[in-house]
XYZ file of C-alpha atoms in Angstrom:
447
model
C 139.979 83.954 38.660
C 141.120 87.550 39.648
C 142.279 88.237 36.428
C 139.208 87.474 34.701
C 136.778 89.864 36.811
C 133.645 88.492 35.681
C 130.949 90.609 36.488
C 127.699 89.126 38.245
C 124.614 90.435 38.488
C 121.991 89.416 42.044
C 117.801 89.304 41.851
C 117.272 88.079 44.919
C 113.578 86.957 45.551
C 111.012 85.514 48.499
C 111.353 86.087 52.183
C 114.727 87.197 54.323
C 116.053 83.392 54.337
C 116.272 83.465 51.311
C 117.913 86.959 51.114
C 120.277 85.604 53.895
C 121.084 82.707 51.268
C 121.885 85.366 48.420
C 124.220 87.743 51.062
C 126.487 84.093 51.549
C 126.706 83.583 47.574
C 127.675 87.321 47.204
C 130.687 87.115 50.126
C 131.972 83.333 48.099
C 131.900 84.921 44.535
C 133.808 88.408 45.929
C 136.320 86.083 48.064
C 136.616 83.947 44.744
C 137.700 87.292 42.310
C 134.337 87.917 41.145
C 133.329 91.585 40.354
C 129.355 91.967 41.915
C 127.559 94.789 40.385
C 124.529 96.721 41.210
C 122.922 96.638 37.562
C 121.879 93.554 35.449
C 122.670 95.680 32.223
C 126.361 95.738 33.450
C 127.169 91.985 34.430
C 128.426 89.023 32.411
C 126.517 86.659 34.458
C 123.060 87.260 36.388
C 122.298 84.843 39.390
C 118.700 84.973 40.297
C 117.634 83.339 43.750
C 114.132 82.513 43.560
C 111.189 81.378 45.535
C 108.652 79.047 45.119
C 106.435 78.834 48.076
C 102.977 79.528 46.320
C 101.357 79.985 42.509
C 102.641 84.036 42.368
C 106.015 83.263 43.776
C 106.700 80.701 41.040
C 105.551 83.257 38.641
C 107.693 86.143 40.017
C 110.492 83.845 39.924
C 109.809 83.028 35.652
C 108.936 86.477 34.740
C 112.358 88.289 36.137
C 114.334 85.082 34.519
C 112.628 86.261 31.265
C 113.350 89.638 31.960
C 117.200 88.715 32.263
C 117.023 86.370 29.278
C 115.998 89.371 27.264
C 119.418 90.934 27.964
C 121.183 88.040 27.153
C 119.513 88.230 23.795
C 119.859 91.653 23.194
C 123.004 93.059 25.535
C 125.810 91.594 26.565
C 125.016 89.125 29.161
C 126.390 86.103 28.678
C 124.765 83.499 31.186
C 121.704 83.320 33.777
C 122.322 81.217 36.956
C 119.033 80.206 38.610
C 119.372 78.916 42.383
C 117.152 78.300 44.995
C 113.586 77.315 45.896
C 112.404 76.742 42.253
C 115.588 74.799 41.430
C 115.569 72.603 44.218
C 111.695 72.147 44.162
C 111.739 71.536 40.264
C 115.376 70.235 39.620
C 116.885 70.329 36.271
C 113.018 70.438 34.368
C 113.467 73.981 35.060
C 116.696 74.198 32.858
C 114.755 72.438 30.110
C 111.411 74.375 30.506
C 113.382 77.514 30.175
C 116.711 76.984 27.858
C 117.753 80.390 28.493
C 119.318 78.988 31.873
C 122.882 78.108 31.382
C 122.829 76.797 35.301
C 120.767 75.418 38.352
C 121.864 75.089 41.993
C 118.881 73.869 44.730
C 119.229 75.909 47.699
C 122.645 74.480 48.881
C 123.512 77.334 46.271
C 126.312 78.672 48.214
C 128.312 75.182 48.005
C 128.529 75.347 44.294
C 127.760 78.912 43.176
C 131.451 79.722 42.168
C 131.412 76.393 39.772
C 127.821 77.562 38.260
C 128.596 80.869 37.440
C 131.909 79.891 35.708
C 130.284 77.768 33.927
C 127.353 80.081 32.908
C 129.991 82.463 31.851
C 131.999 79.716 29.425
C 128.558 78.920 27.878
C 128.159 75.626 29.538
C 125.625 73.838 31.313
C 125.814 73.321 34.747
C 123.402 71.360 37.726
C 123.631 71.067 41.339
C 120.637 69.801 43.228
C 121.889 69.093 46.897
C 120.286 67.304 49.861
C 118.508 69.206 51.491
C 120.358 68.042 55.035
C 123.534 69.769 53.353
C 122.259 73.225 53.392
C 125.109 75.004 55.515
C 123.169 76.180 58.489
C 125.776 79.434 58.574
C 128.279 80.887 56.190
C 130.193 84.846 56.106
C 128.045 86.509 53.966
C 127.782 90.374 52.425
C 125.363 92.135 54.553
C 123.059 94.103 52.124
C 120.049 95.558 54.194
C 120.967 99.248 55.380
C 123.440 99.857 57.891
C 121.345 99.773 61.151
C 119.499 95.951 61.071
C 120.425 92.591 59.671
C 118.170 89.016 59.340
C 120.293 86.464 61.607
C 119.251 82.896 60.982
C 118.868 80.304 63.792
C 117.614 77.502 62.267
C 116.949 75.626 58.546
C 114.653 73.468 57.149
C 110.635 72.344 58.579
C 109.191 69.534 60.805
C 105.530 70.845 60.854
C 104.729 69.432 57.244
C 101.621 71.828 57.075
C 99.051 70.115 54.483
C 99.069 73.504 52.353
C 103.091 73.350 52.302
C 106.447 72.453 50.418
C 108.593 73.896 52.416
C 109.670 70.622 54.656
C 110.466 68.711 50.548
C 112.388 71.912 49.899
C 115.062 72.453 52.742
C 114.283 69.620 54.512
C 114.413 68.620 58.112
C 114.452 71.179 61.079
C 118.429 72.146 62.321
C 119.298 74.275 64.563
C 122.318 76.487 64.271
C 124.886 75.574 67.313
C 124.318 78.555 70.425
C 127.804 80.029 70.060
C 127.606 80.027 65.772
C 124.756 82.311 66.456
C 126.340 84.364 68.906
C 129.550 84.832 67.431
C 127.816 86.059 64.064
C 125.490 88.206 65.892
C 128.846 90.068 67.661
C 130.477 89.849 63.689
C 127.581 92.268 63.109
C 127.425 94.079 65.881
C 130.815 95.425 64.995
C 129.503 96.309 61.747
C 126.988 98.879 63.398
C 123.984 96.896 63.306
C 121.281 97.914 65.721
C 118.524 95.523 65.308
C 118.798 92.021 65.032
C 116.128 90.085 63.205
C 115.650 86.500 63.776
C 114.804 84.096 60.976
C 114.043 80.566 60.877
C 111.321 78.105 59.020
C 109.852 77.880 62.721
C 112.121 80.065 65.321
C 110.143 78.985 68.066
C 111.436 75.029 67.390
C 114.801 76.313 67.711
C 116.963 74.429 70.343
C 114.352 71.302 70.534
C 116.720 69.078 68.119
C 119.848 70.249 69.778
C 118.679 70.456 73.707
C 115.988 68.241 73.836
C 113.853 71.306 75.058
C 112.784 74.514 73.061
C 115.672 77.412 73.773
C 114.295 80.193 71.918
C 114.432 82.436 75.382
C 117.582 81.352 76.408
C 119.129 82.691 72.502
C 117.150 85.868 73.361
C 119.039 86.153 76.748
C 122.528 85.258 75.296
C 122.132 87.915 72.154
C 120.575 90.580 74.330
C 124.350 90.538 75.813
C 126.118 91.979 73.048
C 126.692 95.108 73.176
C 125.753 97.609 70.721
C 122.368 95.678 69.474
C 119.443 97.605 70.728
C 116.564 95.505 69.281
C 115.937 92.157 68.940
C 112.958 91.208 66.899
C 111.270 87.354 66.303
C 109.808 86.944 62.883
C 108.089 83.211 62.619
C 107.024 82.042 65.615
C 104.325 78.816 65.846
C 101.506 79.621 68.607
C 101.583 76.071 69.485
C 105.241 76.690 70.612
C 105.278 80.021 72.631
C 105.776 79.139 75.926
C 105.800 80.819 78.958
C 109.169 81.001 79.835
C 109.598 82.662 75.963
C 106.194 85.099 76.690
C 108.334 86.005 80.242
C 111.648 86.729 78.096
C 109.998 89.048 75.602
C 108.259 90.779 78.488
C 111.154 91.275 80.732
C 114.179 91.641 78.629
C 114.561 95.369 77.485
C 116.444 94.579 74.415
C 113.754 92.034 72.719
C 111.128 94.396 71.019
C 107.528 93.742 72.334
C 106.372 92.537 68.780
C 105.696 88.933 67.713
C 105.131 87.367 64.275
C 102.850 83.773 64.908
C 101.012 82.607 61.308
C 97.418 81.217 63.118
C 96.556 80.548 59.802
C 92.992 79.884 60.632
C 90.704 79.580 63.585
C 88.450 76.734 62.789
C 89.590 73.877 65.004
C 88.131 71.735 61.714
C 90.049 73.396 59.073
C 93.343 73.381 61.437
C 93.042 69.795 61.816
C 92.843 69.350 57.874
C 95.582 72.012 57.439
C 97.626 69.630 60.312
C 98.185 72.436 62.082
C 98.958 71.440 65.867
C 97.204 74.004 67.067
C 93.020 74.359 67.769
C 90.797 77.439 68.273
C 91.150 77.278 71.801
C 94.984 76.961 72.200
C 95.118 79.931 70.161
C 93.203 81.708 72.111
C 94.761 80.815 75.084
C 98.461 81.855 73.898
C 96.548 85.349 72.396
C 95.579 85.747 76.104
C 98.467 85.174 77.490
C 100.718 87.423 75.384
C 98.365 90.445 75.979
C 97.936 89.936 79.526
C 101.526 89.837 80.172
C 102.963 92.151 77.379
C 100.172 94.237 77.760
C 101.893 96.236 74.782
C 102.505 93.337 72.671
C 102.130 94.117 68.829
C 101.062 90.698 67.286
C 101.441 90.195 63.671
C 99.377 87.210 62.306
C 98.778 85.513 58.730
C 95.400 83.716 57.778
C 94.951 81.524 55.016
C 91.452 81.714 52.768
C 89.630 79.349 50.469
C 92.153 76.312 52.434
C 90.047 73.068 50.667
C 86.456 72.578 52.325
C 86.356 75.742 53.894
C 82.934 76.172 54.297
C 81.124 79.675 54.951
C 80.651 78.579 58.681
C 84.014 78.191 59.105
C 85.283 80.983 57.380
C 82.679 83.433 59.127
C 84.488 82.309 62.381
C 87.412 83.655 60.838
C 85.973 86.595 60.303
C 84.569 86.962 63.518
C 87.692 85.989 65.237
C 89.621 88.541 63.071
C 87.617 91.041 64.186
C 87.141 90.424 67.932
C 91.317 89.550 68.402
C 92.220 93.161 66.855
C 95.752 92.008 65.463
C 97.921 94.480 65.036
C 99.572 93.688 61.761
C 97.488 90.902 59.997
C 98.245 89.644 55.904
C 95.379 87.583 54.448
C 95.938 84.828 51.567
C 94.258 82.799 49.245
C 94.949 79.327 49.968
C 97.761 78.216 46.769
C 96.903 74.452 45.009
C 100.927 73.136 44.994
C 101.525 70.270 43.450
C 103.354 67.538 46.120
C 101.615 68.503 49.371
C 98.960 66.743 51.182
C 96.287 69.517 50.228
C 96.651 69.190 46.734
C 94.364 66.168 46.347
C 91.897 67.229 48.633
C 87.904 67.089 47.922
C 86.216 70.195 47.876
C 88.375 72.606 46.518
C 87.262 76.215 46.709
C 86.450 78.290 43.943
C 89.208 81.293 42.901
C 86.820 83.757 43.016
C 84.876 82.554 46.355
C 88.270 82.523 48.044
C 89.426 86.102 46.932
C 86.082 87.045 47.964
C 86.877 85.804 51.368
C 90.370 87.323 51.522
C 88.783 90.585 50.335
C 86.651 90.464 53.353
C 89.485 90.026 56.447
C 90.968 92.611 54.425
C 88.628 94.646 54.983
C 87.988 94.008 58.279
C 91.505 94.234 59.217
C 92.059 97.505 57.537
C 89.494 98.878 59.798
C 91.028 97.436 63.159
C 94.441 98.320 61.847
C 93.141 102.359 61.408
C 91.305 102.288 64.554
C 95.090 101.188 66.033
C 96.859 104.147 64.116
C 94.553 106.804 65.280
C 95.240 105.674 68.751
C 98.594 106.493 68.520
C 98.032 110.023 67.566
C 99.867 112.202 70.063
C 101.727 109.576 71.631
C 105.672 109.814 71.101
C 107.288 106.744 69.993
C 110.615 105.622 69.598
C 111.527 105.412 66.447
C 115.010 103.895 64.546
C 115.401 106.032 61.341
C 116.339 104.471 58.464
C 117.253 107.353 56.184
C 115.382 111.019 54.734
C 112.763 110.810 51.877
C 113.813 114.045 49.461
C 109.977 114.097 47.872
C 108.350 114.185 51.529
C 110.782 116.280 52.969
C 111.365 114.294 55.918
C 113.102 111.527 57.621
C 111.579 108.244 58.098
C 111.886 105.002 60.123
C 110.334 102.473 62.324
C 108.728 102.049 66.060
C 109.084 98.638 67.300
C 105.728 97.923 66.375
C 106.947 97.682 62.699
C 108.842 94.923 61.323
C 111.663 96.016 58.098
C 109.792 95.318 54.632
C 106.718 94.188 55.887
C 104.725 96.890 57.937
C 104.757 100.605 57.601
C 106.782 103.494 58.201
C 106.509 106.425 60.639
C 107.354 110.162 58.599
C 108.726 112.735 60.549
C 110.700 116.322 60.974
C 112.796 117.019 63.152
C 115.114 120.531 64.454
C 117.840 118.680 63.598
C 119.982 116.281 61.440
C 119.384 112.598 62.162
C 121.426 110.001 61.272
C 120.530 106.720 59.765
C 120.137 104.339 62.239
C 119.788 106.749 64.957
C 117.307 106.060 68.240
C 114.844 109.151 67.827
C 112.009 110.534 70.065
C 109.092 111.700 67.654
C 105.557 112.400 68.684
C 103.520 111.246 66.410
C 100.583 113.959 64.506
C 98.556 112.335 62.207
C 97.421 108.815 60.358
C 98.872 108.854 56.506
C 97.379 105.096 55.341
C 99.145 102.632 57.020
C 101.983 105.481 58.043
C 102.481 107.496 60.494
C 103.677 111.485 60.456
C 105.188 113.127 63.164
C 107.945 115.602 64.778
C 111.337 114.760 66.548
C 110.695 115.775 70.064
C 113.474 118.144 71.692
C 115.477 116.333 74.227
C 116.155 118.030 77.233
């Protein structure tokens, strides 16, 4: 296979599993004599690893295969390999909707992705939809986020079979990762340099339950903060229904577990949490909000909320609206509630209009940009510490991230400094003004 360098292309879309999922494929075509290259234009074979939680991920995931197909037409490229959510949601129907596609592999992708990209390249046709229950729960994989953080997965697959969701029919049950797997992988990228650890999962907070008998998310937390050379460990999500105390206790005492928690409420109504078959109510939210603040009082709590979910009425989504505004989130993302075909919510009565349920994420929005502004201009002449992540030539300055701000998904802070900083260096900067959602500040002398 050496011999024949084939050159492969990556698009990797949807959330850091599924990046996680990509880094393993890369590390088994490079160990199999495959030549990876940073520009579609330049490979023989594109793989594209796509998501298809909602409408606009399926979308996303069509419109950059037809953006690949167009080289094959008219450059070089000689074969598109599609794996992941769509493929295993979809199967082989997505081969046929779109002939382009020389290959499909579900999510498993990293069993088979040597076989399917051979094949691709030979101009044959080539399936593999797995179980779900043989997703490998770990693999070596090429790390491709910057030097200073990696994603770390604990655990694959969904029990919560949300109404709204397809998740659970895509990778299947809930697995943990075995304690040790997790720990050793964590010290594998330690060595590498990396700083921050960021956990993944379908539901992190479940992790351990399957395996133990008992939730064990704090006990991970204790066992990673051990390794040396990780400064930050950060929990991405986390089900409110499943934060207990002992976990609220860990976060709050351990120095190496950022005070910063992602936990989706999706909604507030007790009514529309029942019909989304959510576990949780208004007032166990509520309660768990409470108890994070009062104990972390620091705590940065990033939340989702779904709009337009079917029978929403305007009662219940002014509670949302009130709630939104009277909890203060920190980080908060706001979504129109996505009609997918195979879930429990698809069928239901009383669907909500398109337009009545932008016009309902338009308003958290809103709201939320308010609270979120009112929370930046709070932090004007505090210093913060900040990891920075690398020097913007246009700005004129370095920029990075407090612990407050999860990689990819919230903003950045700007700053100068009297010095040179390295990327992925710890920095002191006190911060000036409010750009947007960003921050602008100055590297503070150390004594």
């Amino acid at each position: 296979m050496a011999e024949q360098k084939i050159k492969v292309g990556f698009v990797s879309l949807g959330c850091p599993k599924n990046l996680i999922d990509t880094e393993i494929m890369l590390y088994k075509l490079s160990e199999a004599g495959f030549e990876v290259v940073p520009e579609d234009i330049d490979a023989d074979v594109v793989v594209i690893n796509t998501c298809a939680f909602i409408k606009d991920a399926k979308q996303e995931a069509i419109d950059n295969i037809l953006d690949v197909a167009w080289l094959k037409k008219n450059r070089t490229l000689r074969g598109i390999v599609v794996t992941g959510c769509l493929v295993q949601r979809f199967g082989e129907e997505v081969m046929k909707e779109l002939p382009e596609i020389d290959a499909v592999v579900g999510v498993g992708g990293a069993l088979k992705i040597v076989e399917a990209v051979t094949a691709a390249y030979n101009g044959e046709k080539y399936s593999f939809i797995p179980n779900p229950s043989d997703i490998p729960l770990e693999g070596s994989r090429v790390v491709t986020t910057p030097e200073h953080f990696a994603y770390l997965k604990i655990a694959e697959g969904c029990d919560n079979k949300c109404a709204y969701c397809v998740i659970p029919s895509i990778r299947g049950s809930f697995r943990s990762r075995p304690i040790l797997d997790i720990i050793e992988e964590a010290e594998d990228l330690a060595a590498m340099g990396i700083k921050e650890l960021v956990l993944v999962a379908q539901d992190t907070t479940a992790y351990g339950k399957d395996i133990f008998g008992t939730y064990a998310l704090d006990s991970l937390l204790k066992e990673l903060s051990k390794i040396n050379g990780i400064e930050w460990i950060r929990i991405l999500y986390c089900y409110p229904e499943r934060i207990t105390d002992s976990l609220i206790e860990e976060i709050a005492t351990n120095p190496k577990v950022v005070k910063y928690i992602d936990m989706p409420i999706q909604h507030i109504s007790s009514d529309v949490l029942r019909r989304m078959n959510r576990r949780d109510t208004s007032e166990s939210i509520k309660t768990v909000i409470k108890k994070l603040r009062d104990r972390i009082p620091d705590v940065v709590i990033r939340t989702t909320v779904i709009t337009g979910f079917p029978g929403e009425t305007e009662k219940e989504f002014n509670e949302l609206l009130a709630f939104v505004k009277e909890a203060k989130f920190e980080r908060l993302g706001a979504f129109e509630y996505s009609k997918e075909e195979g879930t429990a919510a698809f069928d239901m009565p009383e669907q909500v209009h398109p337009k009545k349920k932008k016009s309902r994420r338009d308003a958290i929005m809103r709201a939320q940009m308010k609270i979120h502004e009112e929370h930046n201009d709070a932090l004007v002449g505090k210093t913060l510490t900040v990891l920075c992540e690398g020097y913007d030539q246009a700005a004129e300055s370095y920029y990075g991230r407090s612990y407050a701000d999860a990689p990819d998904i919230d903003g950045k802070i700007y700053f100068t400094s009297y010095r040179r900083i390295k990327d992925g260096e710890m920095i002191k900067v006190k911060i000036a003004e409010v750009l947007d959602y960003d921050l602008v500040g100055k590297a503070v002398k150390e004594e």
